[in-house]
Each structure stands twice: as structure tokens, then as C-alpha cells.
Short mmCIF file of N, CA, C and O in Angstrom, two decimals:
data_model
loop_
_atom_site.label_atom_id
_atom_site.label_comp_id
_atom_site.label_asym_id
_atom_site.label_seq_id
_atom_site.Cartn_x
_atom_site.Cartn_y
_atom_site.Cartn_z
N UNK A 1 -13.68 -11.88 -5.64
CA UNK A 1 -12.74 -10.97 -5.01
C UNK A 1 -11.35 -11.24 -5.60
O UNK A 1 -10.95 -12.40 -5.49
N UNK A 2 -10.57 -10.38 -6.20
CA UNK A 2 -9.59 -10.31 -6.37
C UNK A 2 -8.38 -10.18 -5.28
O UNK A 2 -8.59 -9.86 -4.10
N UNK A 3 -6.98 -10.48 -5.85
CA UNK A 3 -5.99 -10.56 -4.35
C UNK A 3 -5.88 -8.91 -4.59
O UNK A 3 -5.17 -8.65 -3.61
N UNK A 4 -6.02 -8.15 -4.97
CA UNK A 4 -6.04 -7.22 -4.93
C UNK A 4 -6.40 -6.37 -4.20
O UNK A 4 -5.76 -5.38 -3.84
N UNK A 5 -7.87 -6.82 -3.83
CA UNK A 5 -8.80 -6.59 -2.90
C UNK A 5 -8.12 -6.44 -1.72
O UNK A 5 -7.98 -5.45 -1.01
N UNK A 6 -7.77 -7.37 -1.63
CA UNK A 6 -7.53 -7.85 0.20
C UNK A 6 -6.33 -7.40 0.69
O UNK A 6 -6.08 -7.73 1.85
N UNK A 7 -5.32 -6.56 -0.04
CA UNK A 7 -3.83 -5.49 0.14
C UNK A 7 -4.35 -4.57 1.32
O UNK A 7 -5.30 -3.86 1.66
N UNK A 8 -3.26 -5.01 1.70
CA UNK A 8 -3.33 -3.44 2.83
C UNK A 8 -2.47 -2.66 2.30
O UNK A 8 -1.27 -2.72 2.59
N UNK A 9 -2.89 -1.96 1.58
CA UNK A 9 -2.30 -0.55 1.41
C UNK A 9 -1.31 0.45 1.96
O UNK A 9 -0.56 1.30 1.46
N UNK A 10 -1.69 -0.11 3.56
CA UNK A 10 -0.89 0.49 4.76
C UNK A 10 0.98 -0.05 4.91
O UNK A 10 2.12 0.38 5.09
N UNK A 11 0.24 -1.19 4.69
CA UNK A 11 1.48 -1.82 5.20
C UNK A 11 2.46 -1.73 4.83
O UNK A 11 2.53 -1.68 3.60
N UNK A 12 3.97 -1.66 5.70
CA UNK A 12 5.40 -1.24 5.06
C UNK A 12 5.83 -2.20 3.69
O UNK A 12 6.34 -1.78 2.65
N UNK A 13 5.48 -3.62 4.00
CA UNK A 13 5.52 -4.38 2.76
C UNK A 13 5.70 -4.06 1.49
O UNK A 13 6.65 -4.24 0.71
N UNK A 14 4.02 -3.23 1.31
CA UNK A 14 3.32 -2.64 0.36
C UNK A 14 4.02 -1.41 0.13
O UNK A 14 3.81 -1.09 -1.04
N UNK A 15 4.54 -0.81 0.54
CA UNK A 15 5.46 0.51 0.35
C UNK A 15 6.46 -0.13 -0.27
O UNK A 15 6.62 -0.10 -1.49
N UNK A 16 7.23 -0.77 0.56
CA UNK A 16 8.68 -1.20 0.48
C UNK A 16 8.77 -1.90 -1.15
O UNK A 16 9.59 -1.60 -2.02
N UNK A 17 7.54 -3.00 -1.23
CA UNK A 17 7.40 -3.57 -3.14
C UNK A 17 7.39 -2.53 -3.55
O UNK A 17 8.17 -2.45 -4.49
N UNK A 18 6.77 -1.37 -3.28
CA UNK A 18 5.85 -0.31 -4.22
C UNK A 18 5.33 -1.20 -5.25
O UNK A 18 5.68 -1.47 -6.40
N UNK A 19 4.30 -1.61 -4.44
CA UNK A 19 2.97 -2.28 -5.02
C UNK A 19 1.88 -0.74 -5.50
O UNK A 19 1.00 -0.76 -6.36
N UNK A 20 2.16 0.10 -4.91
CA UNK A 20 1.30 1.28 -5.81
C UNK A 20 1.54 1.59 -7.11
O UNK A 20 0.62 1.83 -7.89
N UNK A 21 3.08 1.59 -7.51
CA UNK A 21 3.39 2.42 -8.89
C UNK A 21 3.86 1.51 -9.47
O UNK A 21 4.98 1.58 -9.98
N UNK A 22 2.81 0.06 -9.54
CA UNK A 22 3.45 -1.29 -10.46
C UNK A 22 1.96 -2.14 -10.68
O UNK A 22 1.13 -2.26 -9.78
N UNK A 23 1.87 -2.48 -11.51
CA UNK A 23 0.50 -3.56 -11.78
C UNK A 23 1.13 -5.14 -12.04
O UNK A 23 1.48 -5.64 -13.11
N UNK A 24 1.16 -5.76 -10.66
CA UNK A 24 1.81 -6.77 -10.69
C UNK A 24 0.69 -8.14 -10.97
O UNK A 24 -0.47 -7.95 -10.59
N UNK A 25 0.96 -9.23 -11.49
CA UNK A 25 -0.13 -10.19 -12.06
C UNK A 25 -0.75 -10.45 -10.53
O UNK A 25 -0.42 -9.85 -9.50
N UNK A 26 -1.73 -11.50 -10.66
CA UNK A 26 -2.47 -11.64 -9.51
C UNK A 26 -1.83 -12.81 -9.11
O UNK A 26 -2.25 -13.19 -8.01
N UNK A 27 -0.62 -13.81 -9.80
CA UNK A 27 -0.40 -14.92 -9.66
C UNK A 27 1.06 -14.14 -8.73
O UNK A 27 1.52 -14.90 -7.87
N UNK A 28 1.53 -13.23 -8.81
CA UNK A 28 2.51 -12.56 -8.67
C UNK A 28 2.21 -11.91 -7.19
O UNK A 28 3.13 -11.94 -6.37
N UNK A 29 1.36 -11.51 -6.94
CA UNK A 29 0.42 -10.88 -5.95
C UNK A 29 0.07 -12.15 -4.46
O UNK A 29 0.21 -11.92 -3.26
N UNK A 30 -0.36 -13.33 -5.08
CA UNK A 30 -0.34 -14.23 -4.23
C UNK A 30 0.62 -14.53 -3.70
O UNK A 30 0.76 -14.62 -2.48
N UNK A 31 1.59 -14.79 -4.70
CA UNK A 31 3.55 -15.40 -4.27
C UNK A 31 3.62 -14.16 -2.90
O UNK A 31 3.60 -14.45 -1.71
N UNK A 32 3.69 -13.05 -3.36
CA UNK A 32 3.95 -12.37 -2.46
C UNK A 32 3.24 -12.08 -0.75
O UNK A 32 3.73 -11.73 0.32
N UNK A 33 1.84 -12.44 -1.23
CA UNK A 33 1.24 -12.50 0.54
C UNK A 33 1.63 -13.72 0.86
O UNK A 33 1.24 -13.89 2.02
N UNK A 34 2.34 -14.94 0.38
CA UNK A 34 2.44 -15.89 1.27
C UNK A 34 4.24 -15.67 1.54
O UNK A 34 4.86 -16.40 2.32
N UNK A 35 4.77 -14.77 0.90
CA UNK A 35 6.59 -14.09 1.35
C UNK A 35 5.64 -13.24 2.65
O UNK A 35 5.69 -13.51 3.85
N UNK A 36 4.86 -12.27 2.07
CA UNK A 36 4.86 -11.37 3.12
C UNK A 36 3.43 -10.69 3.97
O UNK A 36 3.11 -9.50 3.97
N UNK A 37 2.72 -11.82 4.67
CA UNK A 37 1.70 -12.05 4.80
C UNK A 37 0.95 -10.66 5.80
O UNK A 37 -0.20 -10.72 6.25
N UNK A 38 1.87 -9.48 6.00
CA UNK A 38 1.32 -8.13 6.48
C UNK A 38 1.07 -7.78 5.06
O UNK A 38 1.27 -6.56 5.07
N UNK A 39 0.84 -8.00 4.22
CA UNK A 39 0.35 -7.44 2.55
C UNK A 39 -1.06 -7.71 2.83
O UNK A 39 -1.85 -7.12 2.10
N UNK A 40 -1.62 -8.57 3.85
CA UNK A 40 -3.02 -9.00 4.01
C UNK A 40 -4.14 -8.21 5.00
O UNK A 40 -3.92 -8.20 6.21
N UNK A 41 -5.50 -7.45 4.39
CA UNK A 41 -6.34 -6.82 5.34
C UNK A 41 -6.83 -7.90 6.20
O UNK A 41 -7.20 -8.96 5.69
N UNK A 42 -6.87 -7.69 7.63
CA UNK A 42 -7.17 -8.28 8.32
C UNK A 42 -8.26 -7.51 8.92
O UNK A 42 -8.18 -6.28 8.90
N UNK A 43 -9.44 -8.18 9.56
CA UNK A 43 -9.50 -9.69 9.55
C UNK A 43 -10.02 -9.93 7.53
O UNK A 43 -10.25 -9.09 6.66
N UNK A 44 -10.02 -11.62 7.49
CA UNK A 44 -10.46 -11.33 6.25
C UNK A 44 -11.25 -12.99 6.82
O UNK A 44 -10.72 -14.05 7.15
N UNK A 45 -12.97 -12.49 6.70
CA UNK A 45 -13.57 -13.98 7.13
C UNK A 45 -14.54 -14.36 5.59
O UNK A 45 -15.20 -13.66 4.82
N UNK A 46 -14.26 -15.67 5.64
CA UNK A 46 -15.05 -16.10 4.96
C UNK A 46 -16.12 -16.97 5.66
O UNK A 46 -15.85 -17.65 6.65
N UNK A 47 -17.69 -16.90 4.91
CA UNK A 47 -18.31 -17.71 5.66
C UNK A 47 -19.84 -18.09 4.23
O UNK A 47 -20.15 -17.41 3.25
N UNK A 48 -20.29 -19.11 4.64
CA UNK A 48 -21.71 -19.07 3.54
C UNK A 48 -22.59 -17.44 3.25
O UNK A 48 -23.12 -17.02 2.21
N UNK A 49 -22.50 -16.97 4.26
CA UNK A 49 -23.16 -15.66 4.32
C UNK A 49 -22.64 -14.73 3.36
O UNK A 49 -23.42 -13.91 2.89
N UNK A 50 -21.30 -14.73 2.94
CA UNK A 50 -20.86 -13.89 2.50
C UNK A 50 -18.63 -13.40 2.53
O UNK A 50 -17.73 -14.19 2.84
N UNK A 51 -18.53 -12.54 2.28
CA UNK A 51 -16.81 -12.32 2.34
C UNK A 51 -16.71 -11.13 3.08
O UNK A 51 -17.32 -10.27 2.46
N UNK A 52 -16.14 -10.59 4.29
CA UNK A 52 -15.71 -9.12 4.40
C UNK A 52 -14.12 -9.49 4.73
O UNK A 52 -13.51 -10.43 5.25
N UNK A 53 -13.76 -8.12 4.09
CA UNK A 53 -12.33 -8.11 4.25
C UNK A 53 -11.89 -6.68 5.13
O UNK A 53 -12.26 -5.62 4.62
N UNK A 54 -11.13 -6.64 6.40
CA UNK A 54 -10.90 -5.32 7.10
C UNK A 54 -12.29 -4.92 8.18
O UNK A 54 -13.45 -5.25 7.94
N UNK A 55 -11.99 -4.40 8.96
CA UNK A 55 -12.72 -3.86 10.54
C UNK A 55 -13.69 -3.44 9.92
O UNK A 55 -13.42 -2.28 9.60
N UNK A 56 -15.21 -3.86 9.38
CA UNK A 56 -16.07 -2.46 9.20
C UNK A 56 -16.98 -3.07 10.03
O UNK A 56 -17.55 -4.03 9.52
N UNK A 57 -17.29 -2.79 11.16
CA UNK A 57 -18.20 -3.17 12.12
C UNK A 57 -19.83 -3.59 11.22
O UNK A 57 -20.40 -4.67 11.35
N UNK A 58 -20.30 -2.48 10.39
CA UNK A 58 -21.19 -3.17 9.98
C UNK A 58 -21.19 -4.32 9.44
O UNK A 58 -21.68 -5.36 9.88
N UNK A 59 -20.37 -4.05 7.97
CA UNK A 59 -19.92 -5.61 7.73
C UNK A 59 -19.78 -6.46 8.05
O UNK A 59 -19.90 -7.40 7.27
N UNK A 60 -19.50 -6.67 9.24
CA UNK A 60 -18.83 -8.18 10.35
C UNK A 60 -20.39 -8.29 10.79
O UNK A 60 -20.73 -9.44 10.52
N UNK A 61 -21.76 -7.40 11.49
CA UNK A 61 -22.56 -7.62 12.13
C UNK A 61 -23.81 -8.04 10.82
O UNK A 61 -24.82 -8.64 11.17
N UNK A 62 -23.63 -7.72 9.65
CA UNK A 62 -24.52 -8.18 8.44
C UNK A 62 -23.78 -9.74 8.47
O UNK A 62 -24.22 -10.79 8.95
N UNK A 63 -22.75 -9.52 7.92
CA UNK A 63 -22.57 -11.16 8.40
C UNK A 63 -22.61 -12.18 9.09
O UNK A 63 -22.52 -13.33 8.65
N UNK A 64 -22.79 -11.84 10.41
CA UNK A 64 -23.52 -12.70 11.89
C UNK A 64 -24.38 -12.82 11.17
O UNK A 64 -24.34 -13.72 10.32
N UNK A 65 -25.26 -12.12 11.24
CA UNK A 65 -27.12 -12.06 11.14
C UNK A 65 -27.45 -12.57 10.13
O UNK A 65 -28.67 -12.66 10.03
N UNK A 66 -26.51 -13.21 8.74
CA UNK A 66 -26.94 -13.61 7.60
C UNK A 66 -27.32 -14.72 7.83
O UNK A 66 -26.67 -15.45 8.58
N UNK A 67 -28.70 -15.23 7.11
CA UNK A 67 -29.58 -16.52 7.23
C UNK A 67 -28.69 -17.51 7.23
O UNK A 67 -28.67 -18.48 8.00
N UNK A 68 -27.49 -17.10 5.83
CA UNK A 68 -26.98 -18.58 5.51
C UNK A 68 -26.05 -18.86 6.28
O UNK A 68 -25.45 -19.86 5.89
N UNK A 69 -25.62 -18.38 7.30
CA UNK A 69 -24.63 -18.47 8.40
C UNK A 69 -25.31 -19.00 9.67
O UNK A 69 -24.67 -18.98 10.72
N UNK A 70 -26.88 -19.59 9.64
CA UNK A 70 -27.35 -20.54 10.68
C UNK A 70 -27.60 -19.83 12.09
O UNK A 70 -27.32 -18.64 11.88
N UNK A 71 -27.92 -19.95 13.20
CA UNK A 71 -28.21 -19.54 14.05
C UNK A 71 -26.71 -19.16 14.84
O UNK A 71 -25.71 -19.89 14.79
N UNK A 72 -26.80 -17.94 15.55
CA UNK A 72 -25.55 -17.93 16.16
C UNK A 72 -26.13 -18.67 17.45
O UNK A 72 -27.24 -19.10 17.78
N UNK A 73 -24.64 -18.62 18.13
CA UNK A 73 -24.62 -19.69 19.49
C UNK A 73 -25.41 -18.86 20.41
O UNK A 73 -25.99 -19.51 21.28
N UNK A 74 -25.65 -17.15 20.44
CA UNK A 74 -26.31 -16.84 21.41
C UNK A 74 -27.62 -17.49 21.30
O UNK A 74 -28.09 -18.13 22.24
N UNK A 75 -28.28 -17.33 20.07
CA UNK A 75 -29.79 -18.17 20.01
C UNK A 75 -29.84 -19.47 19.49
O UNK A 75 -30.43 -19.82 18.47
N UNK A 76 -28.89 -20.46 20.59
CA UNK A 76 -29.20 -21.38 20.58
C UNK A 76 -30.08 -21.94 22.24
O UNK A 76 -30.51 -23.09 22.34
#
């Protein structure tokens, strides 16, 4: 995944750089989500199972259910 990836698009941040009409390095890109950390889709989980970045309900529920993410606490 690139930091690229994980931009919110939305955000005033992202307007305000005009991060749209600029191809800024990725080392350049980082500096900046840790200045301006609404540049970041939330949620963004990492886990053995896998990466989702942003609300997609399926996404988040493939990732519970993934083997390599172990039993959840309900079925314990």
C-alpha cells in the first residue's frame, strides 16, 4: 500500500496542499500526514488477516472472519 492510498481526498488539508494538482514524493507525503494527520482515511486497521483502509463494512467484516486473525472473542 502506498501513502497514497490512505489520503482522504475529502479533507480540507488535502484541498488546502492541493495535493490533487501536484505529484508529491511519498517521502514528502508522509512528512505531511504526520503535520497534518486529517490527510489520513480512517479507520485504517492493520491486522495478520489483511489491510483495509476507510468504512467499507464489508471489508472490516472479511477481516474479522479472516483465519489469520484467530478466533474472535465472541467464539471464545
Amino acid at each position: 500500500m502506498t501513502p497514497s492510498e490512505v489520503l482522504s481526498k475529502r479533507s480540507r488539508a488535502y484541498k488546502a496542499l492541493g495535493l490533487a494538482e501536484r505529484q508529491p514524493s511519498d517521502d514528502e507525503l508522509l512528512d505531511l500526514m504526520v503535520q497534518e494527520p486529517t490527510l489520513l482515511r480512517r479507520p485504517l486497521i492493520i491486522s495478520p488477516g489483511g489491510v483495509t483502509v476507510g468504512f467499507n463494512q464489508k471489508q472490516l467484516q472479511e477481516l474479522i472472519d479472516s483465519p489469520e486473525n484467530g478466533p474472535s472473542r465472541k467464539e471464545e
